[in-house]
Coordinates of C-alpha atoms in Angstrom, one line a residue:
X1244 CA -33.5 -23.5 -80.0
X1245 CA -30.2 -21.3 -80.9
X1246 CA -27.3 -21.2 -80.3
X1247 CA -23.7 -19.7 -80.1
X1248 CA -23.1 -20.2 -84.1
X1249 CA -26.2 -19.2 -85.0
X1250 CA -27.2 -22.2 -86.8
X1251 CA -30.9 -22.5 -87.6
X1252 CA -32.3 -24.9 -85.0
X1253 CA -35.7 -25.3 -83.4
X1254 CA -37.0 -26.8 -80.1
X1255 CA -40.7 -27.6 -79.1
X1256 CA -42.0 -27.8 -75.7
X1257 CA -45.2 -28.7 -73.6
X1258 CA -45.6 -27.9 -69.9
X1259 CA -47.2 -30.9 -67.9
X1260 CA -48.7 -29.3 -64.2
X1261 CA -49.2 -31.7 -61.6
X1262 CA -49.0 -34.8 -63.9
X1263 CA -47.9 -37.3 -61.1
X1264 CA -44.4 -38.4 -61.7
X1265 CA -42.6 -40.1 -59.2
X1266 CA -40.9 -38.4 -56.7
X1267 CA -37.2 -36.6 -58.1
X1268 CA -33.7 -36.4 -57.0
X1269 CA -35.2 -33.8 -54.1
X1270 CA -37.3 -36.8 -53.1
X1271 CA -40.2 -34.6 -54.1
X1272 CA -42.8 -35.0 -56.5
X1273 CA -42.8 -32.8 -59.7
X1274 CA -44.6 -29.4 -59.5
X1275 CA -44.7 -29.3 -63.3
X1276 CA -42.7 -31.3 -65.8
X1277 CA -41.4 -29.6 -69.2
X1278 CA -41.6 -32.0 -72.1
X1279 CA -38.8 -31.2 -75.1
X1280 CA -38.3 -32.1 -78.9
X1281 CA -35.2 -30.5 -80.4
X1282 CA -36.6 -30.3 -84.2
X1283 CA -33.3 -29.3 -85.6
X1284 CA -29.8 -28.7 -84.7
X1285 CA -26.7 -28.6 -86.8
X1286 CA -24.0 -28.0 -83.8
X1287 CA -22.5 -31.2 -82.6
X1288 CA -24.4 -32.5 -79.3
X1289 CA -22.0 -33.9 -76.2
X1290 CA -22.5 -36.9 -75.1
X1291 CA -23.4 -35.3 -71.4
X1292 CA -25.9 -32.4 -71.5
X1293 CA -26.8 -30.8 -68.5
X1294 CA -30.4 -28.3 -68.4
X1295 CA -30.7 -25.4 -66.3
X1296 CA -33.7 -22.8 -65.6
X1297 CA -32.0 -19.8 -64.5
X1298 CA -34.6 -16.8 -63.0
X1299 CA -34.0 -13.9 -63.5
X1300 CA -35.3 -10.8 -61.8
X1301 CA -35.0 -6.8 -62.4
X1302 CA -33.2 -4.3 -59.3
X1303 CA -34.8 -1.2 -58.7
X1304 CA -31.8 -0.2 -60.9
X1305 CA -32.7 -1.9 -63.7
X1306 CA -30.0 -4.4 -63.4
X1307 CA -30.7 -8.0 -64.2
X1308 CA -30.4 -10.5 -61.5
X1309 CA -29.8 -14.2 -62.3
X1310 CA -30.5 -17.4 -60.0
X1311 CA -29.9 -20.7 -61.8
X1312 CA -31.8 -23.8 -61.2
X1313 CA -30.6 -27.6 -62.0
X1314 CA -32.9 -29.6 -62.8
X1315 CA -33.4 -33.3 -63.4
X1316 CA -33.5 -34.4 -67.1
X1317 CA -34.4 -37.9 -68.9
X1318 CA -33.4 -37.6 -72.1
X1319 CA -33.2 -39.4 -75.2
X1320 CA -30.9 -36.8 -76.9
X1321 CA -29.9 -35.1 -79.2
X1322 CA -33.7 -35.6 -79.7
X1323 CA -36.3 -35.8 -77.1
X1324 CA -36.1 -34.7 -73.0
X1325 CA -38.1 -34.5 -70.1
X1326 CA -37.6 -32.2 -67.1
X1327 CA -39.1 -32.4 -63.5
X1328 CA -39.4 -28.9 -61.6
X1329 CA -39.8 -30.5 -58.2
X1330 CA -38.5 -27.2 -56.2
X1331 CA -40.2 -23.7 -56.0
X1332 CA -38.2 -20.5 -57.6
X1333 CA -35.8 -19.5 -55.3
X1334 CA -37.0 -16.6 -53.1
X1335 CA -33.9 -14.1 -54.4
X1336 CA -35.7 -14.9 -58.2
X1337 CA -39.1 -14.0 -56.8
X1338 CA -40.6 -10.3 -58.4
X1339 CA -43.4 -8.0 -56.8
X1340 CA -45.6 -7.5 -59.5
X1341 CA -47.3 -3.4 -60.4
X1342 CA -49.9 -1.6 -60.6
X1343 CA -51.4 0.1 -64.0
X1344 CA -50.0 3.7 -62.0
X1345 CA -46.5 1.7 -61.5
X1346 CA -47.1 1.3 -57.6
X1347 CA -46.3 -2.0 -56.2
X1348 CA -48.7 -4.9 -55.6
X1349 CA -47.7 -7.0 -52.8
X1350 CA -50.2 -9.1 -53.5
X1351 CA -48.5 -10.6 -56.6
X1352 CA -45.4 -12.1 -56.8
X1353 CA -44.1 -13.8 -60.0
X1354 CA -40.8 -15.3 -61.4
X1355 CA -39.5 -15.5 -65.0
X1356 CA -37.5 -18.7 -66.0
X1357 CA -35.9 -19.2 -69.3
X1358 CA -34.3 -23.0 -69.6
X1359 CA -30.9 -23.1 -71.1
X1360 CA -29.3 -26.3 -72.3
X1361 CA -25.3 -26.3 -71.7
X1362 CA -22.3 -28.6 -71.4
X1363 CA -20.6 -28.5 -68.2
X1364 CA -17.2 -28.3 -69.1
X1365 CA -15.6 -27.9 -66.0
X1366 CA -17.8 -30.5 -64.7
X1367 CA -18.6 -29.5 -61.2
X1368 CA -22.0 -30.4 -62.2
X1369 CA -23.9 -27.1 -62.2
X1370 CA -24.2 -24.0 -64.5
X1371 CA -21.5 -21.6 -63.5
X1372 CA -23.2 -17.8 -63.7
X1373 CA -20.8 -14.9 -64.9
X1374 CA -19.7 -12.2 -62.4
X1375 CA -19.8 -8.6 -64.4
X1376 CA -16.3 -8.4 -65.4
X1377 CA -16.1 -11.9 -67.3
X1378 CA -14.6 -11.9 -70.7
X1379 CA -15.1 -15.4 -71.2
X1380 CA -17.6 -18.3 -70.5
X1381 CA -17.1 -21.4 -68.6
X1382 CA -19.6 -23.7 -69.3
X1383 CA -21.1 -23.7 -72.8
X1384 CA -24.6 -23.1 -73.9
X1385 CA -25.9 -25.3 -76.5
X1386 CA -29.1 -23.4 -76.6
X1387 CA -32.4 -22.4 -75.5
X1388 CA -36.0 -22.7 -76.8
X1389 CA -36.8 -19.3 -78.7
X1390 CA -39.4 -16.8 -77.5
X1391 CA -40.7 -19.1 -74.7
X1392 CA -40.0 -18.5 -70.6
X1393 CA -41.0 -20.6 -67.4
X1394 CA -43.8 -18.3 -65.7
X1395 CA -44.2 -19.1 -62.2
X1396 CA -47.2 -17.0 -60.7
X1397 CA -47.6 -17.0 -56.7
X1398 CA -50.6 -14.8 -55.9
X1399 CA -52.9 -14.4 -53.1
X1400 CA -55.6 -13.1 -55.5
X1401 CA -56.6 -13.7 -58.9
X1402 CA -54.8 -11.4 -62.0
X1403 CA -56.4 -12.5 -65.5
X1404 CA -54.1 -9.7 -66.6
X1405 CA -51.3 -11.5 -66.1
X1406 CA -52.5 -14.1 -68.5
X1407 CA -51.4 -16.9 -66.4
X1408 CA -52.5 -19.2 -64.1
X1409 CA -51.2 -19.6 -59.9
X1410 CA -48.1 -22.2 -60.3
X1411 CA -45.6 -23.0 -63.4
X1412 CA -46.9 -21.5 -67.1
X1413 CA -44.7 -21.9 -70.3
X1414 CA -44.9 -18.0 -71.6
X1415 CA -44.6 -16.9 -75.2
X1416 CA -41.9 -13.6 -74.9
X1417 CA -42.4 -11.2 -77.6
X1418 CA -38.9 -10.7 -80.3
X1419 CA -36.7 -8.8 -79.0
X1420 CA -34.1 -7.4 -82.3
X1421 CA -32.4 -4.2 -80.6
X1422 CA -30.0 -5.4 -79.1
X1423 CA -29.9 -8.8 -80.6
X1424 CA -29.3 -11.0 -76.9
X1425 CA -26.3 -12.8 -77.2
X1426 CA -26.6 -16.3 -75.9
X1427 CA -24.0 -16.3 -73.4
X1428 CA -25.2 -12.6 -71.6
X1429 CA -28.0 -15.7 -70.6
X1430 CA -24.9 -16.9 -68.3
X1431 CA -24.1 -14.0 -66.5
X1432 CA -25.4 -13.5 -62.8
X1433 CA -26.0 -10.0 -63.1
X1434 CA -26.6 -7.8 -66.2
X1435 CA -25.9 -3.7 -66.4
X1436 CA -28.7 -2.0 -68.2
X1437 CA -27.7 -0.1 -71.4
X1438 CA -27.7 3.7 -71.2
X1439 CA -29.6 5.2 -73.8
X1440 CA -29.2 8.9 -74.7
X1441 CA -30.1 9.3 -77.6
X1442 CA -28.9 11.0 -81.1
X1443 CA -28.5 14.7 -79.9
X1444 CA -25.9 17.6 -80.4
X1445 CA -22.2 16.3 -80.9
X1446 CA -22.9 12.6 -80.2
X1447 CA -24.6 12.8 -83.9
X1448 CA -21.9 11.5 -86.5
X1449 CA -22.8 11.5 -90.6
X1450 CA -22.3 8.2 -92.3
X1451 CA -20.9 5.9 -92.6
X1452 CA -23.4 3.6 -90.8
X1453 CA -21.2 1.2 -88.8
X1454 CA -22.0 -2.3 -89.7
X1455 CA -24.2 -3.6 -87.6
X1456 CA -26.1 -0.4 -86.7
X1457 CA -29.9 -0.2 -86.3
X1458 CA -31.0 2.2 -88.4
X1459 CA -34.3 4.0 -88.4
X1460 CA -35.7 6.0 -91.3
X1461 CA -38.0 8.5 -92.1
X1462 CA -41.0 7.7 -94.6
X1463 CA -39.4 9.4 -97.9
X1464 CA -35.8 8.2 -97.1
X1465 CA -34.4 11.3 -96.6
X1466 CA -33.1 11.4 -93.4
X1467 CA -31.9 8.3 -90.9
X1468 CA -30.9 7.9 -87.3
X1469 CA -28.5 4.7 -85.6
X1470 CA -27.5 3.3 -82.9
X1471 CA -24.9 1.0 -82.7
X1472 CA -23.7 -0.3 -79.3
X1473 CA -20.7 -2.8 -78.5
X1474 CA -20.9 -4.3 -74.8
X1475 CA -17.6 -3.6 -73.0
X1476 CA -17.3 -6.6 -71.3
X1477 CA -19.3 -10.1 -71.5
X1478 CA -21.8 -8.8 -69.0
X1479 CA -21.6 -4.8 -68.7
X1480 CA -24.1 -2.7 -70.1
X1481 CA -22.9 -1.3 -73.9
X1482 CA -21.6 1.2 -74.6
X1483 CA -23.5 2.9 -77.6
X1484 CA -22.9 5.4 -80.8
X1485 CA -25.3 7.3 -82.5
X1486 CA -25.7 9.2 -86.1
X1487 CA -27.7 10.8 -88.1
X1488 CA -27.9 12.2 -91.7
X1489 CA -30.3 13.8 -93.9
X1490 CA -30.4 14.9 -97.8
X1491 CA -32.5 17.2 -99.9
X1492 CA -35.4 14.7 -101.6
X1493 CA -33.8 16.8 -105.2
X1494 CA -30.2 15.5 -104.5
X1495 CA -29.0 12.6 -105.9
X1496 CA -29.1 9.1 -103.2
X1497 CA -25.5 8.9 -102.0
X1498 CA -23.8 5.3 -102.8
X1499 CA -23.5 4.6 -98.8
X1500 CA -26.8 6.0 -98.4
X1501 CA -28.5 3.7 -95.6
X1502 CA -32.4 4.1 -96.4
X1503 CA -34.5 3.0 -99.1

């Protein structure tokens, strides 16, 4: 689990499928129930959490689109929760999935969940997502589980590809460093993609590296590219800088010198 201050926390979960609850709060019975152990946390819990899945799909734009989901939650925290998924994505979270050759496949359609723990602190008892202007937050996120995602597969035909199963999958999602996600871009309900151009002509600067940058270098050290982007606004795409420098392997290593 993370969160906002970047503490060092963890969260554990297990993913129950047709385990046979009793009915929820929709008066249905549980598609799949997430079971959740919060192993450490050092931010202060309130004494009313509220858990969210929010889906999230891609535009033809690239844009991402986010649909939240409430869902019921027995907890015992700041410690141990359970959480019954006894409604279907909704259909506006629903992707078509692709072909190898990038064409569409009509005959898969998948969504992609990620559960977000948050105090509602305007307490109209629902996450509020961010329109693309926001500055702020409303509601605060206390966290979510690391490198994990709610995979929900609705297929007409079998894809072993996919590496799930038709119905609700808990997903291992690969590190993602560059950009480093900020917790609360998890809150907004749609996300601008971040232009990339590159490090070409006049938008190539010398050092200094701003801090912060990622930096990539070549194998001896003698030469270095960044990129360093600031969002300009909570939940617009960045806005991003790049520079480059190189140095003769006989000259002497500069004292700001970024590589190794």
């Amino acid at each position: 689990m993370r969160f906002d201050t970047r503490a060092a926390t963890g969260i554990a979960l297990g993913l129950c499928v047709g385990c046979g609850q009793a009915a929820g709060p929709h008066f249905n019975p549980p598609f799949a129930t997430l079971f959740g152990v919060i192993t450490s946390s050092s931010v202060p819990t309130p004494s009313e959490v509220r858990v969210a899945l929010v889906w999230r799909k891609r535009d033809p734009d690239g844009n991402i689109l986010r649909v939240a989901q409430e869902l019921a939650v027995r907890a015992d925290f700041p410690v141990r929760f359970r959480l019954d998924i006894d409604t279907l994505p909704p259909s506006d979270a629903i992707n078509i999935g692709t072909n190898a050759d990038g064409s569409m496949d009509p005959t898969f359609h998948y969504a992609t969940g990620s559960l977000i723990i948050y105090e509602d602190v305007n307490g109209n008892g629902t996450l509020d997502l961010l329109p693309t202007d926001a500055v702020g937050t409303i509601d605060r996120v206390l966290g979510i589980p690391e490198h994990l995602s709610v995979f929900y597969v609705e297929s007409s035909l079998p894809r072993p590809s996919a590496g799930a199963q038709k119905g609700f999958n808990l997903r291992h999602e690969p590190s993602i460093v560059d950009p480093h996600p900020e917790l609360s871009r998890e809150m907004c309900a749609r996300t601008t993609p971040t232009p990339d151009g590159g490090c070409v002509g006049s938008s190539c600067s010398s050092i200094p590296v701003p801090p912060g940058a990622l930096v990539t270098c070549n194998g001896d050290g003698t030469s270095y590219m960044y990129k360093f982007c600031r969002p300009t606004t909570l939940c617009a795409s960045s806005s991003c800088e790049y520079g480059c420098g190189q140095r003769s392997p006989s000259d002497p290593v500069p004292p700001d010198w970024p590589c190794p």
